[in-house]
Coordinates of C-alpha atoms and ligand atoms in Angstrom, one line a residue:
M287 CA 57.3 95.9 38.8
S288 CA 58.5 93.1 37.2
A289 CA 59.0 92.5 33.4
P290 CA 56.5 90.8 31.2
N291 CA 56.8 87.2 31.0
K292 CA 57.6 87.0 27.3
S293 CA 57.4 83.2 27.0
Y294 CA 53.8 83.2 28.2
D295 CA 51.5 82.2 25.4
P296 CA 47.9 82.2 25.9
V297 CA 47.2 79.1 23.6
E298 CA 48.9 77.0 25.9
V299 CA 46.6 73.7 25.5
S300 CA 45.5 72.1 28.2
S301 CA 45.3 68.5 26.4
L302 CA 48.8 68.5 26.6
Q303 CA 49.1 69.1 29.9
P304 CA 51.0 65.7 31.7
D305 CA 47.7 64.8 33.5
E306 CA 45.5 65.1 30.6
L307 CA 48.2 62.9 28.5
D308 CA 48.2 60.4 31.4
Q309 CA 44.4 60.3 31.9
A310 CA 44.2 59.4 27.9
R311 CA 47.1 57.2 27.5
D312 CA 45.6 55.2 30.8
E313 CA 42.0 54.9 29.5
A314 CA 43.6 53.5 26.1
L315 CA 45.9 51.3 28.2
A316 CA 42.6 50.1 30.1
A317 CA 40.5 49.4 26.8
I318 CA 43.3 47.6 25.2
A319 CA 43.6 45.1 27.9
A320 CA 39.5 44.9 28.4
A321 CA 39.1 44.1 24.5
G322 CA 37.9 40.5 24.3
S323 CA 38.3 39.9 20.7
L324 CA 40.3 41.1 17.7
E325 CA 37.5 42.7 16.2
A326 CA 36.9 44.8 19.8
L327 CA 40.8 45.6 19.8
K328 CA 40.0 46.5 16.0
E329 CA 37.2 49.4 17.3
T330 CA 39.8 50.2 20.5
R331 CA 42.4 50.7 18.2
L332 CA 40.5 53.5 15.7
A333 CA 39.2 54.9 19.3
H334 CA 42.4 55.6 20.8
T335 CA 45.0 55.9 18.0
G336 CA 42.7 57.0 15.1
D337 CA 42.5 60.6 13.6
R338 CA 39.9 61.6 16.3
S339 CA 41.4 60.0 19.1
P340 CA 42.3 62.2 22.2
L341 CA 46.1 61.5 21.6
A342 CA 46.0 62.4 18.1
L343 CA 44.1 65.4 19.0
A344 CA 46.6 66.3 21.4
N345 CA 49.3 65.9 18.9
R346 CA 48.2 68.4 16.7
E347 CA 48.5 71.0 19.1
I348 CA 52.0 70.7 19.5
G349 CA 52.2 73.6 17.1
A350 CA 50.4 76.1 19.0
L351 CA 52.8 75.8 21.9
P352 CA 55.5 78.5 22.4
P353 CA 58.6 77.2 20.8
A354 CA 60.5 76.2 23.8
A355 CA 57.4 74.1 25.7
R356 CA 57.3 71.8 22.2
A357 CA 60.1 69.4 22.5
E358 CA 59.0 68.9 26.3
A359 CA 55.3 68.2 25.2
G360 CA 56.5 66.1 21.9
K361 CA 58.6 64.1 24.3
R362 CA 55.3 63.6 26.6
I363 CA 53.1 62.6 23.6
G364 CA 55.4 60.3 22.1
A365 CA 55.5 58.5 25.3
A366 CA 52.3 58.3 25.5
R367 CA 51.6 57.0 22.1
G368 CA 54.3 54.7 22.2
A369 CA 53.2 53.1 25.2
V370 CA 49.7 52.5 23.9
A371 CA 51.1 51.3 20.5
Q372 CA 53.1 48.7 22.5
A373 CA 49.8 47.9 24.1
L374 CA 47.9 47.1 21.1
K375 CA 50.7 44.8 19.6
T376 CA 50.9 42.6 22.6
R377 CA 47.3 42.7 23.0
Q378 CA 47.1 42.3 19.2
A379 CA 49.1 38.7 19.8
E380 CA 47.5 37.7 22.3
L381 CA 43.8 37.4 20.8
E382 CA 45.9 36.2 17.6
E383 CA 47.1 33.3 19.7
E384 CA 43.8 33.0 21.2
R385 CA 41.7 32.7 18.2
D386 CA 44.6 30.2 16.7
Q387 CA 44.0 27.9 19.8
R388 CA 40.2 28.1 19.6
V389 CA 40.2 27.5 15.7
L390 CA 42.5 24.4 16.4
V391 CA 40.0 22.6 18.7
E392 CA 36.8 24.0 16.9
E393 CA 37.9 22.5 13.6
A394 CA 39.7 19.7 14.2
V395 CA 38.8 16.7 12.0
D396 CA 38.8 13.3 13.8
V397 CA 41.3 11.5 11.0
T398 CA 40.1 8.1 12.6
L399 CA 36.3 8.5 11.7
P400 CA 35.2 6.1 9.4
W401 CA 35.5 7.6 5.9
D402 CA 33.4 5.3 3.7
R403 CA 30.4 5.7 5.3
A404 CA 28.8 9.1 3.6
P405 CA 26.3 7.3 0.8
R406 CA 27.7 8.0 -2.4
G407 CA 25.5 9.2 -5.4
A408 CA 25.0 8.5 -8.9
R409 CA 25.3 10.2 -12.1
H410 CA 21.7 10.6 -13.3
P411 CA 20.4 8.1 -15.5
L412 CA 19.2 10.8 -18.1
T413 CA 22.5 12.4 -18.3
T414 CA 24.5 8.9 -19.3
M415 CA 21.6 8.3 -21.7
Q416 CA 21.9 11.4 -23.2
E417 CA 25.7 10.9 -23.4
R418 CA 25.0 7.3 -25.3
M419 CA 22.8 9.2 -27.4
A420 CA 25.4 11.4 -28.4
D421 CA 28.2 8.8 -28.8
V422 CA 26.2 6.9 -31.2
F423 CA 25.9 10.0 -33.5
L424 CA 29.4 10.9 -32.9
S425 CA 30.5 7.5 -33.9
M426 CA 28.9 8.4 -37.2
G427 CA 30.8 11.4 -37.5
F428 CA 28.0 13.7 -36.5
E429 CA 29.3 16.8 -34.3
I430 CA 27.3 18.3 -31.2
A431 CA 25.1 21.7 -31.8
E432 CA 23.7 23.5 -29.2
G433 CA 20.8 26.0 -28.6
P434 CA 19.5 27.8 -25.7
E435 CA 16.7 26.8 -23.7
I436 CA 15.2 30.3 -23.7
E437 CA 14.5 30.8 -27.2
A438 CA 13.0 33.1 -29.8
E439 CA 9.6 32.2 -30.9
W440 CA 10.8 32.8 -34.6
F441 CA 13.4 29.5 -34.1
N442 CA 11.2 27.8 -32.0
F443 CA 8.1 28.1 -34.2
D444 CA 8.2 30.5 -37.3
A445 CA 11.9 28.8 -38.6
L446 CA 10.2 25.5 -38.3
N447 CA 7.1 26.2 -40.6
F448 CA 4.9 26.6 -37.7
K449 CA 1.4 28.8 -39.0
P450 CA 0.7 31.8 -37.0
D451 CA -2.4 29.8 -35.6
H452 CA -0.8 26.6 -34.9
P453 CA -2.1 25.3 -31.4
A454 CA 1.4 24.4 -30.0
R455 CA 1.9 28.3 -30.2
T456 CA -0.6 29.1 -27.6
M457 CA 0.2 29.5 -23.7
Q458 CA -1.8 25.9 -23.0
D459 CA 1.1 24.4 -24.7
T460 CA 3.9 26.6 -24.3
F461 CA 5.7 28.6 -21.7
F462 CA 6.2 32.1 -22.6
V463 CA 8.6 34.3 -21.1
E464 CA 6.4 37.0 -19.0
S465 CA 3.4 37.5 -22.0
E466 CA 2.6 36.3 -25.3
D467 CA 3.7 39.2 -27.1
T468 CA 7.9 39.2 -26.0
G469 CA 8.0 36.4 -28.8
V470 CA 10.6 34.3 -26.1
V471 CA 9.7 31.1 -25.0
L472 CA 11.0 28.2 -23.2
R473 CA 11.9 26.1 -26.0
T474 CA 9.3 23.2 -26.6
H475 CA 11.4 20.7 -28.3
T476 CA 15.5 20.5 -29.6
S477 CA 14.3 21.1 -33.1
P478 CA 15.3 24.9 -33.0
V479 CA 18.5 23.8 -33.2
Q480 CA 18.0 22.9 -36.6
A481 CA 17.7 26.4 -37.7
R482 CA 20.6 27.4 -35.7
A483 CA 22.8 24.8 -36.7
L484 CA 21.9 25.7 -40.6
L485 CA 22.6 29.3 -40.1
S486 CA 25.7 29.1 -38.0
R487 CA 27.5 26.1 -39.8
E488 CA 29.1 25.6 -43.5
L489 CA 26.9 23.2 -45.4
P490 CA 27.2 20.1 -45.1
V491 CA 25.9 19.8 -41.5
Y492 CA 25.7 16.8 -39.9
V493 CA 24.9 17.4 -36.1
V494 CA 23.1 16.1 -32.8
A495 CA 21.7 18.2 -30.4
L496 CA 20.5 17.3 -27.0
G497 CA 19.1 19.2 -23.6
K498 CA 16.0 20.8 -21.9
T499 CA 12.8 21.3 -23.8
F500 CA 9.6 22.7 -21.5
R501 CA 6.1 21.9 -22.1
T502 CA 2.8 22.9 -20.0
D503 CA 2.1 19.6 -19.2
E504 CA 1.3 18.5 -16.0
L505 CA 3.6 15.9 -13.9
D506 CA 2.0 12.3 -14.0
A507 CA 3.8 8.9 -14.9
T508 CA 4.5 9.5 -18.8
H509 CA 4.7 13.6 -18.8
T510 CA 6.9 16.3 -17.0
P511 CA 6.8 20.0 -18.0
V512 CA 10.8 19.6 -18.1
F513 CA 11.8 16.9 -20.3
H514 CA 15.2 16.3 -22.6
Q515 CA 14.9 15.4 -26.4
M516 CA 17.4 14.4 -28.9
E517 CA 17.7 15.8 -32.3
G518 CA 19.7 14.4 -35.0
L519 CA 19.8 16.5 -38.3
A520 CA 21.9 15.8 -41.6
V521 CA 21.9 18.3 -44.6
D522 CA 23.9 17.8 -47.7
E523 CA 23.4 17.2 -51.4
G524 CA 21.6 14.2 -52.4
L525 CA 20.1 13.0 -49.1
T526 CA 16.9 10.9 -48.9
M527 CA 14.6 9.1 -46.6
A528 CA 17.3 5.7 -47.3
D529 CA 19.8 7.9 -45.5
L530 CA 17.7 8.6 -42.6
K531 CA 16.3 5.2 -42.3
G532 CA 20.1 3.8 -42.1
A533 CA 20.8 6.4 -39.5
I534 CA 18.2 5.6 -37.6
D535 CA 18.7 1.9 -37.8
A536 CA 22.3 2.5 -36.9
F537 CA 21.0 4.5 -33.7
V538 CA 19.0 2.1 -32.4
T539 CA 21.6 -0.9 -32.8
G540 CA 24.1 1.3 -31.1
L541 CA 21.6 2.2 -28.1
F542 CA 19.5 -1.2 -28.0
G543 CA 22.5 -3.5 -29.8
G544 CA 21.3 -6.4 -31.6
H545 CA 20.1 -5.1 -35.3
L546 CA 16.6 -4.8 -34.1
P547 CA 14.1 -3.7 -37.3
V548 CA 12.9 -0.5 -37.6
R549 CA 9.9 0.6 -39.3
L550 CA 8.3 4.2 -40.3
R551 CA 4.7 5.1 -40.0
P552 CA 3.3 8.1 -41.7
S553 CA 3.1 11.2 -39.4
Y554 CA 2.9 15.0 -39.6
F555 CA 5.5 17.8 -38.5
P556 CA 5.3 20.9 -39.4
F557 CA 8.9 21.3 -40.1
T558 CA 9.4 17.7 -42.2
E559 CA 7.8 16.7 -45.4
P560 CA 7.0 13.7 -45.7
S561 CA 7.5 12.8 -41.9
A562 CA 6.8 9.5 -39.8
E563 CA 6.7 7.6 -36.4
V564 CA 9.9 5.5 -35.8
D565 CA 9.0 2.2 -34.0
M566 CA 11.6 -0.1 -33.3
Q567 CA 11.3 -3.8 -32.6
C568 CA 10.8 -4.9 -29.1
F569 CA 14.3 -5.2 -27.9
V570 CA 12.6 -7.6 -25.2
C571 CA 10.4 -9.9 -26.8
R572 CA 11.6 -8.9 -30.6
G573 CA 8.3 -9.5 -31.7
A574 CA 7.5 -12.6 -30.2
S575 CA 4.8 -11.6 -27.9
I576 CA 1.9 -11.0 -30.4
E577 CA 1.6 -14.7 -31.6
L578 CA -1.0 -16.1 -30.0
G579 CA -0.8 -17.7 -26.5
A580 CA 3.0 -16.2 -26.4
E581 CA 4.1 -14.3 -23.2
P582 CA 2.6 -11.7 -22.3
C583 CA 5.7 -8.5 -22.8
R584 CA 5.6 -5.5 -20.3
T585 CA 8.2 -3.6 -22.1
C586 CA 6.0 -3.5 -25.6
G587 CA 2.6 -4.3 -24.1
S588 CA 2.6 -7.5 -26.6
E589 CA 2.9 -4.6 -29.3
G590 CA 5.9 -6.0 -30.8
W591 CA 7.0 -2.7 -31.4
I592 CA 8.1 0.3 -29.5
E593 CA 7.4 4.1 -30.6
I594 CA 10.8 5.7 -29.8
G595 CA 10.5 9.3 -31.9
G596 CA 9.6 11.5 -34.8
C597 CA 11.5 11.9 -38.3
G598 CA 11.2 13.3 -41.7
M599 CA 12.9 14.8 -44.6
V600 CA 13.5 18.5 -43.4
N601 CA 11.0 20.6 -45.0
P602 CA 12.2 22.8 -47.9
R603 CA 10.6 25.8 -46.6
V604 CA 12.9 25.3 -43.6
L605 CA 16.0 25.1 -45.4
T606 CA 14.8 28.3 -47.1
A607 CA 14.1 29.8 -44.0
A608 CA 17.7 29.1 -42.6
G609 CA 19.2 30.1 -45.6
V610 CA 19.8 26.7 -47.7
D611 CA 19.1 26.4 -51.4
P612 CA 16.8 23.8 -51.4
E613 CA 17.1 22.6 -55.2
R614 CA 20.8 22.1 -54.4
Y615 CA 20.7 20.8 -50.8
S616 CA 18.0 17.9 -48.9
G617 CA 18.2 16.7 -45.3
W618 CA 16.7 14.4 -42.7
A619 CA 15.8 15.1 -38.9
F620 CA 15.0 12.6 -36.1
G621 CA 14.1 13.6 -32.8
L622 CA 12.8 11.7 -29.7
G623 CA 12.2 12.0 -25.8
V624 CA 15.0 10.8 -23.4
E625 CA 12.8 10.4 -20.3
R626 CA 10.4 7.7 -22.6
T627 CA 13.5 6.2 -23.8
L628 CA 15.1 5.7 -20.1
M629 CA 11.5 4.5 -19.2
F630 CA 11.3 2.0 -21.8
R631 CA 15.0 0.5 -22.0
H632 CA 15.4 0.5 -18.1
G633 CA 11.9 -0.5 -17.3
V634 CA 11.0 3.0 -15.4
K635 CA 7.2 2.7 -14.7
D636 CA 6.8 6.7 -13.3
M637 CA 8.4 9.9 -14.5
H638 CA 8.2 11.4 -10.7
D639 CA 11.0 8.9 -10.0
M640 CA 13.1 11.0 -12.7
V641 CA 12.5 14.4 -11.1
E642 CA 12.0 13.9 -7.4
G643 CA 16.3 13.0 -6.7
D644 CA 15.8 10.3 -4.7
I645 CA 19.1 8.4 -4.5
R646 CA 17.4 4.9 -4.4
F647 CA 16.2 5.5 -8.1
T648 CA 19.6 6.4 -9.6
L649 CA 22.2 4.4 -7.5
P650 CA 20.9 1.2 -9.5
F651 CA 21.7 2.7 -12.6
G652 CA 25.3 2.8 -11.0
M653 CA 28.3 5.2 -11.4
E654 CA 28.3 5.2 -15.5
I655 CA 31.1 7.4 -16.8
Ligands
LIG790 C1 9.0 16.5 -31.5 O1 8.9 17.6 -30.6 C2 9.6 16.9 -32.8 N1 10.5 18.3 -32.6 C3 10.7 15.7 -32.8 C4 10.6 15.5 -34.2 C5 12.2 16.1 -34.3 C6 10.3 15.0 -35.4 C7 12.7 16.2 -35.7 C8 10.7 15.4 -36.7 C9 12.3 15.5 -36.8 P1 7.0 15.6 -30.3 O2 6.1 16.8 -29.8 O3 6.2 14.3 -30.9 O4 7.5 15.7 -31.6 O5 7.7 15.2 -29.0 C10 8.8 14.1 -29.5 C11 9.1 13.4 -27.9 O6 9.3 14.2 -26.8 C12 7.7 12.3 -27.6 O7 7.7 11.4 -28.1 C13 8.0 12.2 -26.2 O8 8.6 11.3 -26.3 C14 8.5 13.5 -25.6 N2 7.9 14.4 -25.0 C15 6.7 15.1 -25.2 N3 5.9 15.8 -24.2 C16 6.9 15.4 -22.9 C17 6.5 15.6 -21.7 N4 5.9 16.5 -21.2 N5 7.3 15.0 -20.9 C18 8.5 13.8 -21.5 N6 8.7 13.4 -22.5 C19 7.9 14.3 -23.5

């Protein structure tokens, strides 16, 4: 009777048998050769060398072999894994080379094509108009002030002395964010910047604010629901209507040239007292078209004057709401619509042109910087 085989171990693992390993290696090599893209190769790499791949699982079984069999099995599996790793490396290099060649062809730039045939745009005249307006105020020593387009109802109305039942507060005129009781609106004018500037700056305050404003107006030749306004504000000791008039004169001269006369007509705004509408003499006919038998003027409709905006002395209630002592300080404010100014300054007949984004409208204004 022969002695028992002491080297026999029942945990001998079939996955480590040469046939099994050769099969796993050959399958991996075939899959690598078949991978037609870097993406496919990535999946193949995972399937044949990842933690759950046949070769990795077999490698883990080495520990279960009898000690004498481990070195041999380790060599076999090492050779199989090495062959797979080498094949992966080679295929990866081939596929990268293919991709680079393809990119060179697909993304080639024909440098001989004419470069100057792409139509060039122009800055929007509303932008350049706002910059011109700001420049006039900056040259007088004013600073730019800003406020949010989505505004608290308090800044847009309450701080400006609009009574709770003022019609401008209704949804017919004002865009409310979500519902009327949120207290959040799209600002209907740039005047809320008045209160913001006074609350955030040291006195005296000399600022100009420009930007988008919103009202529930239908888009037509002279209205748009999204338009732009400019607002000048000065608060200092001893300011009077004479300072306001002087600043408007300087503004009109800065924007239109030629020292055109300006007149103020009594008006009403809750946040200024007294308030006035601002007219400037027509910069085209200079008032001559009102004479009997004179050439009619298309710019001012032969009125001789053009209405440009509203103004007034800042209402003491507004100063108080913004924490400014009205006994010591006084101020003036002046505001206008940028679209309307563009219309009469440049003879634009229809506001649609300003919002439709047609390059044929903006181009004639040139590439103003
Ligand atoms: C105001 O908005 C005042 N905040 C202006 C002001 C400032 C007065 C400082 C006194 C002191 P008004 O509602 O009139 O005023 O609007 C001013 C200008 O905005 C108008 O003259 C007009 O040029 C322009 N505007 C108003 N609604 C529209 C609209 N739907 N589309 C285009 N422009 C508009």
